[in-house]
Coordinates of C-alpha atoms in Angstrom, one line a residue:
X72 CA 11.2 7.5 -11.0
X73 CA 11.7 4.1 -13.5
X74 CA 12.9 4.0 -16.7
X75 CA 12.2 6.5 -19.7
X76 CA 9.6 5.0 -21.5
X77 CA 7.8 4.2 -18.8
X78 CA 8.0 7.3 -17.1
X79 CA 7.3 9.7 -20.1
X80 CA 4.7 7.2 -21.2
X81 CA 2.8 8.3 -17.3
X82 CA 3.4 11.6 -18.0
X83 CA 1.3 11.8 -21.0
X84 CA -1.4 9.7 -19.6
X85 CA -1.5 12.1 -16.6
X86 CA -1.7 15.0 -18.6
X87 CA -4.1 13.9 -20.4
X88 CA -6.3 13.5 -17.4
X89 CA -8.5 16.5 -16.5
X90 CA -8.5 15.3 -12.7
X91 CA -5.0 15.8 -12.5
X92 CA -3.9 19.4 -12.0
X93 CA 0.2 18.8 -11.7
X94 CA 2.6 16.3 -13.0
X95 CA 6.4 16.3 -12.0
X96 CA 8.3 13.4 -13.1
X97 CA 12.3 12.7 -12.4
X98 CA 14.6 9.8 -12.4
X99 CA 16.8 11.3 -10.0
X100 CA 16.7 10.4 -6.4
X101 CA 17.9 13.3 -4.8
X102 CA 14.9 15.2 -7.1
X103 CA 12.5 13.1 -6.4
X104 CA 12.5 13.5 -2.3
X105 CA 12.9 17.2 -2.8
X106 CA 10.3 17.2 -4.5
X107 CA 8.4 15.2 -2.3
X108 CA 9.0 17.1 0.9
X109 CA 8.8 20.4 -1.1
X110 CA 5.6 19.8 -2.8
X111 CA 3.7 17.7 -1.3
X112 CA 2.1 16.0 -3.9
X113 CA -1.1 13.9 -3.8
X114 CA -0.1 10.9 -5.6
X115 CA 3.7 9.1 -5.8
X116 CA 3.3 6.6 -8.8
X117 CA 6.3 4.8 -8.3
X118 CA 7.2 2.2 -10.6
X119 CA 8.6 -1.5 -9.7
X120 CA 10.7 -3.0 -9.4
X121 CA 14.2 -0.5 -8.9
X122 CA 16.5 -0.5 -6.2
X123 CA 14.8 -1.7 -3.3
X124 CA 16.5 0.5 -0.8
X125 CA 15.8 3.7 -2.7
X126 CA 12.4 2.7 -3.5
X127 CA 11.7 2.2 0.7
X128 CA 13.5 6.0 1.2
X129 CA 11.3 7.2 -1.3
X130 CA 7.8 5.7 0.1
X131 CA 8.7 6.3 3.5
X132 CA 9.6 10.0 2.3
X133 CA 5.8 9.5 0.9
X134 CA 4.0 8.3 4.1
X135 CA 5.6 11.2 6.2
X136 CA 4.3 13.7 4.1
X137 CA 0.4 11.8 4.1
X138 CA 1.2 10.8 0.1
X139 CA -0.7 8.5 -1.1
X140 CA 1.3 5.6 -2.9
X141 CA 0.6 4.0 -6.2
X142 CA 2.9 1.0 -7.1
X143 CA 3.2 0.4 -10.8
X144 CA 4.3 -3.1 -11.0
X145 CA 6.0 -5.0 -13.6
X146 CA 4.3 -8.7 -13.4
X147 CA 2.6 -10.6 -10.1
X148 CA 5.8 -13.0 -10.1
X149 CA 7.0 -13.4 -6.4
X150 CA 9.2 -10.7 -6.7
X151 CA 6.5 -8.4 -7.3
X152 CA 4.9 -9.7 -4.2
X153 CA 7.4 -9.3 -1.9
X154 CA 7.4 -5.7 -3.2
X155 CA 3.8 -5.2 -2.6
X156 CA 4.2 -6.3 0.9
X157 CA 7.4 -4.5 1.7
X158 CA 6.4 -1.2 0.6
X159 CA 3.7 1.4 1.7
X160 CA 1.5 1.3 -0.8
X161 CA -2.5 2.7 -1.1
X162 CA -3.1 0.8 -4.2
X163 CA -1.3 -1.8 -7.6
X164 CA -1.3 -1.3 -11.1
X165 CA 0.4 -3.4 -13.6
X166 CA 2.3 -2.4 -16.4
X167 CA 0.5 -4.8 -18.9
X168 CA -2.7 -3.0 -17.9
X169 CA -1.7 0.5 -17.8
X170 CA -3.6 2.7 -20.4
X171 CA -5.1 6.1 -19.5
X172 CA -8.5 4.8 -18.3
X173 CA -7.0 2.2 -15.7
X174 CA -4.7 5.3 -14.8
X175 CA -7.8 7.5 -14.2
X176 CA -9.4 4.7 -12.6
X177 CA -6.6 4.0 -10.6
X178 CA -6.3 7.8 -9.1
X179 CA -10.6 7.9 -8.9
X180 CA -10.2 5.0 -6.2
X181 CA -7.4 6.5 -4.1
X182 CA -9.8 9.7 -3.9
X183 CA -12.2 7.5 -2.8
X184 CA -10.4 5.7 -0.3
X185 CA -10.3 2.4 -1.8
X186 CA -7.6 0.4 -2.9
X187 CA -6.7 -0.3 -6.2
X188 CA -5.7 -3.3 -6.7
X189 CA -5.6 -6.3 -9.9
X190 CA -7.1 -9.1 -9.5
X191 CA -4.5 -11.3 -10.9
X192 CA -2.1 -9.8 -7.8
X193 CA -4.9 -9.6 -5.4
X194 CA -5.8 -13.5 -6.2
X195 CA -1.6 -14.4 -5.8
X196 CA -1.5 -12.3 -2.6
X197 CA -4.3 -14.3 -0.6
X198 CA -3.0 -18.0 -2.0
X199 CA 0.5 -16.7 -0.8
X200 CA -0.5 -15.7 2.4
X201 CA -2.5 -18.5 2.8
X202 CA 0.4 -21.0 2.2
X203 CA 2.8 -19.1 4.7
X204 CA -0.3 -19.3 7.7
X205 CA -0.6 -23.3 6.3
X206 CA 3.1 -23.8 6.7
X207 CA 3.3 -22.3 9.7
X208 CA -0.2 -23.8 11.3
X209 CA 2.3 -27.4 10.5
X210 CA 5.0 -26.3 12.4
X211 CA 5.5 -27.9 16.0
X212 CA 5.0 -25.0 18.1
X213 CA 7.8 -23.2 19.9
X214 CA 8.5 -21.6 23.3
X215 CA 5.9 -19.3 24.2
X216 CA 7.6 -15.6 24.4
X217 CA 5.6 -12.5 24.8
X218 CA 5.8 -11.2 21.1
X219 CA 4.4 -14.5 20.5
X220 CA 1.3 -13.6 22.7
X221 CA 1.2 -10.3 21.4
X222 CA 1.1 -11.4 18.0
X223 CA -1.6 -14.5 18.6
X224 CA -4.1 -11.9 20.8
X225 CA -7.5 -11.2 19.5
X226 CA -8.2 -7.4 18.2
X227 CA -10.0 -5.4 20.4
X228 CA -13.4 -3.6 19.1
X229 CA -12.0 -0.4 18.0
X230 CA -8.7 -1.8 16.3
X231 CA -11.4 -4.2 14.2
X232 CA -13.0 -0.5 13.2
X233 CA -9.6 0.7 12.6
X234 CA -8.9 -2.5 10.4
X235 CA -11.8 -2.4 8.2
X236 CA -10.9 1.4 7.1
X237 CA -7.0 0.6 6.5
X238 CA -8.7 -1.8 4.7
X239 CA -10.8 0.9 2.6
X240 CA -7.2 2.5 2.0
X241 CA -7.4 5.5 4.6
X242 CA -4.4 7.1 5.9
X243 CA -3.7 7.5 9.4
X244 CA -5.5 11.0 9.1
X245 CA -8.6 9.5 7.8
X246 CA -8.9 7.0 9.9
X247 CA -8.4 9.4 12.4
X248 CA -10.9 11.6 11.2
X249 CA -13.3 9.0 11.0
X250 CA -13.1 7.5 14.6
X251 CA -13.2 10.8 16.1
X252 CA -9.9 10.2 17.6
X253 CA -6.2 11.8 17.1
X254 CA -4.3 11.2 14.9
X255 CA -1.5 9.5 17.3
X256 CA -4.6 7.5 18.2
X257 CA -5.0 6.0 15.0
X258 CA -1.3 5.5 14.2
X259 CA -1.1 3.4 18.1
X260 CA -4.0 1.2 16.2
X261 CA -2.3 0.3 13.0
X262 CA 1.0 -0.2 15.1
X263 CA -1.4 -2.6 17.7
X264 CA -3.0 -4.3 14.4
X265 CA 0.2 -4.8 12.5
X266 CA 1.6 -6.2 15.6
X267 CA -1.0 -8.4 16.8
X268 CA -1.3 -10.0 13.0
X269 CA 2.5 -10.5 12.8
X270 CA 2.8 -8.0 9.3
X271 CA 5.2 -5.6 8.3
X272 CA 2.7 -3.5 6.3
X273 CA -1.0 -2.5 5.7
X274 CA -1.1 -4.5 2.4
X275 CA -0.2 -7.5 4.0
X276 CA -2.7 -6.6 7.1
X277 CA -5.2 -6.8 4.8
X278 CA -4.7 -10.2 3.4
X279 CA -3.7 -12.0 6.7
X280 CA -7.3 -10.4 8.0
X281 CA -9.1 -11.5 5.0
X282 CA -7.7 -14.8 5.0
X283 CA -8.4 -15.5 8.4
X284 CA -11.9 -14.2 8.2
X285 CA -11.4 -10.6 10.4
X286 CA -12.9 -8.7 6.9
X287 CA -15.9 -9.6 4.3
X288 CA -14.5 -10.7 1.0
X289 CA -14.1 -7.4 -0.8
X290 CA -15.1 -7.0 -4.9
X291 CA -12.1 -7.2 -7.0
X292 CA -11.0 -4.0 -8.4
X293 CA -10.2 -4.8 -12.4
X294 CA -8.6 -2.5 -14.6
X295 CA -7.7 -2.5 -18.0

């Protein structure tokens, strides 16, 4: 998906990458899901930003079928944020940055179960987060309710495990794999997590833990 130039300019980059076995590139929605549910890639490189609603169809279509998610962003304005925290995504690159080597970096990560992710966006992320948890620590506080409680109540042991590997960038059958559990276990633990931390995705997850001190600092990821 995206526009021409960006898309045949990923094409070629892929490959050009001996890792990469496959490449099938469309700008046509209808394509593009039958192509996710048909063949199952690895890796859905979906460039940002499009229309929003098709983009969500297209990365739910993704998460259904366990494929990973790589988010090709224009800038780290706030529109890109609200992007990366809207969307599914296992890793960030941005346009500005792209060249074959960050690509290939990029795809090495997700293999690896880490998350790609800028610095510049990872930086933006955390101060925006950290403004919204500010802004809301200010606010005179409101009539208890039990999604309230929910939301405020501590992690238990095994949903902190659970945390630090969504973290990492594991799907649900990783994490899964790694705990020793199902994998309708590990999916109730990202729901309880996502609940408990008030946030609609595992990218925003991940900063609200960070910034409140749930997860060690991770090294930035830089590429380009």
């Amino acid at each position: 998906m995206g526009n021409e130039v960006i898309r045949c300019g990923l094409c070629t980059m892929l490959d050009d990458l001996t890792t990469v076995d496959e490449t099938c590139a469309t700008d046509d929605f209808d394509r593009g899901m039958e192509l996710l549910r048909s063949r199952r890639p690895d890796v859905l490189v979906l460039p940002t930003p499009g229309e929003q609603h098709l983009a969500e169809k297209l990365a739910r279509t993704a998460v259904e079928h366990d494929v990973r998610i790589l988010l090709l962003l224009r800038a780290t304005s706030d529109g890109a944020l609200v992007e990366a925290v809207t969307l599914p995504a296992d890793g960030f690159l941005l346009e500005n940055d792209l060249t074959r080597d960050s690509l290939e970096s990029a795809l090495a990560d997700l293999d690896s179960g880490l998350m790609p992710m800028p610095g510049p966006l990872a930086r933006k992320l955390l101060a925006r987060v950290r403004r919204a948890e500010s802004g809301e620590a200010a606010k005179p506080p409101e009539r208890p309710c039990p999604e309230a409680d929910r939301a405020s109540s501590p992690l238990t042991a095994r949903e902190r495990e659970t945390l630090s590997l969504m973290a990492e960038g594991l799907s649900n059958k990783q994490i899964a794999r790694r705990l020793g559990i199902s994998e309708h276990g590990a999916k109730r633990h990202v729901a309880n997590i996502l609940a408990k931390l008030n946030c609609s995705n595992r990218t925003l997850a991940t900063a609200v833990a960070l910034n409140r001190g749930l997860l060690p600092e991770p090294r930035p990821v830089f590429h380009g």
